[in-house]
XYZ file of C-alpha atoms in Angstrom:
142
model
C -4.844 -12.250 -28.727
C -4.315 -8.874 -27.136
C -3.772 -9.080 -23.419
C -3.962 -5.330 -22.585
C -6.493 -3.350 -20.796
C -6.843 0.324 -21.802
C -9.074 2.710 -19.951
C -9.614 6.375 -20.837
C -11.414 8.739 -18.550
C -12.079 12.449 -18.995
C -13.237 14.362 -15.874
C -13.904 18.133 -15.189
C -11.000 19.894 -13.608
C -12.486 19.578 -10.041
C -11.128 17.776 -6.997
C -14.519 16.199 -6.329
C -13.513 13.388 -8.783
C -10.335 12.414 -6.941
C -11.905 9.645 -4.905
C -13.696 8.156 -7.954
C -10.472 8.051 -10.101
C -8.470 6.620 -7.199
C -11.064 3.794 -6.721
C -11.047 3.012 -10.426
C -7.228 2.513 -10.172
C -7.719 0.241 -7.126
C -10.321 -1.786 -8.837
C -8.302 -2.335 -11.921
C -5.434 -3.771 -9.701
C -7.857 -6.141 -7.802
C -8.953 -7.649 -11.003
C -5.430 -8.634 -12.231
C -4.997 -12.340 -12.392
C -1.477 -12.159 -13.555
C -0.149 -10.147 -10.617
C 1.459 -12.272 -7.908
C 2.485 -9.612 -5.392
C 0.582 -7.788 -2.689
C -2.566 -6.730 -4.629
C -4.033 -4.641 -1.869
C -0.730 -2.675 -1.432
C -0.528 -2.040 -5.193
C -4.119 -1.020 -5.315
C -3.591 1.526 -2.495
C -0.343 2.767 -4.232
C -2.375 3.386 -7.548
C -5.032 5.285 -5.660
C -2.400 7.470 -4.002
C -0.540 8.132 -7.324
C -3.698 8.834 -9.326
C -4.995 11.257 -6.499
C -1.667 13.060 -6.366
C -1.206 13.287 -10.052
C -4.767 14.794 -10.465
C -4.284 17.179 -7.601
C -1.087 18.546 -9.396
C -2.953 18.768 -12.677
C -6.040 20.443 -11.246
C -4.227 22.955 -8.878
C -0.960 23.625 -10.570
C -1.238 22.934 -14.360
C -4.834 23.718 -15.022
C -4.889 26.524 -12.345
C -8.135 25.253 -10.804
C -9.975 26.358 -13.890
C -13.406 24.585 -13.723
C -13.843 24.987 -17.575
C -10.902 22.633 -18.169
C -10.782 18.833 -18.229
C -8.363 16.164 -17.161
C -7.682 13.083 -19.280
C -6.494 9.938 -17.512
C -5.192 6.912 -19.340
C -4.633 3.637 -17.540
C -3.040 0.777 -19.654
C -2.294 -2.637 -18.244
C -0.078 -5.206 -20.014
C 1.338 -8.439 -18.819
C 4.478 -6.500 -17.792
C 3.368 -3.199 -16.361
C 0.772 -0.586 -15.481
C 1.131 2.741 -17.268
C -0.878 5.827 -16.030
C -0.978 8.937 -17.967
C -2.495 12.169 -16.683
C -2.870 14.927 -19.305
C -3.127 18.645 -18.436
C -3.272 21.858 -20.441
C -0.969 23.987 -18.346
C 2.464 25.511 -19.168
C 4.453 22.472 -17.941
C 7.602 22.381 -15.895
C 10.737 20.507 -15.520
C 10.175 17.474 -13.358
C 13.770 17.085 -12.532
C 13.755 20.724 -10.911
C 11.207 19.706 -8.296
C 13.237 19.170 -5.034
C 12.284 16.545 -2.595
C 10.232 18.175 0.242
C 11.808 19.118 3.507
C 10.728 16.741 6.322
C 12.118 19.029 9.030
C 9.417 19.833 11.497
C 9.803 23.496 11.203
C 9.838 23.458 7.478
C 7.097 21.213 6.359
C 6.001 22.823 3.040
C 3.726 21.371 0.563
C 6.030 21.993 -2.440
C 7.197 18.774 -4.039
C 5.423 16.423 -1.798
C 3.035 14.901 -4.464
C 5.909 14.350 -6.894
C 8.092 12.776 -4.203
C 5.185 10.424 -3.368
C 4.628 9.450 -6.903
C 8.326 8.913 -7.583
C 8.346 6.796 -4.328
C 5.647 4.428 -5.473
C 6.209 4.196 -9.254
C 9.194 2.643 -11.187
C 9.401 5.407 -13.580
C 7.937 9.038 -13.797
C 8.158 11.361 -16.742
C 6.543 14.665 -17.459
C 6.607 15.947 -21.132
C 4.801 17.907 -23.756
C 1.926 16.159 -25.487
C -1.174 17.011 -27.539
C -1.270 20.777 -26.904
C -0.456 20.348 -23.198
C 1.562 17.958 -21.022
C 1.428 14.430 -19.748
C 2.584 12.810 -16.574
C 3.538 9.245 -17.240
C 3.975 6.839 -14.439
C 4.881 3.152 -14.748
C 4.966 0.275 -12.388
C 6.283 -3.164 -13.259
C 4.022 -6.117 -12.485
C 6.999 -8.566 -12.448
């Protein structure tokens, strides 16, 4: 018996869908029988990660082009949650994104979303995929 949940969502390249996608991530976690940790904290973390990943895809990768779409895949197995956010942009080197400066006089926005995602997930990769790119984020359920 397959014990994996796979969800695939396609939304227009618009920020108005951020809350909806974040809530889907939260609800998936709340329904996990096999997760023994702090379910509400994990639900909140997935909402934040999904929101940040989508903002990056919408604003940076897809250049806020309303004719484009974003594909989100959420897979849950016994061991982990894997979230993939696909974009059709040029791509970038994830390792070249510096952590943001937290100095009061230098609070820029560059790199904050990736920093947050890296902080909340166990692994984060960004690579070419299907004529675009995919941001793949994994969180262990163990």
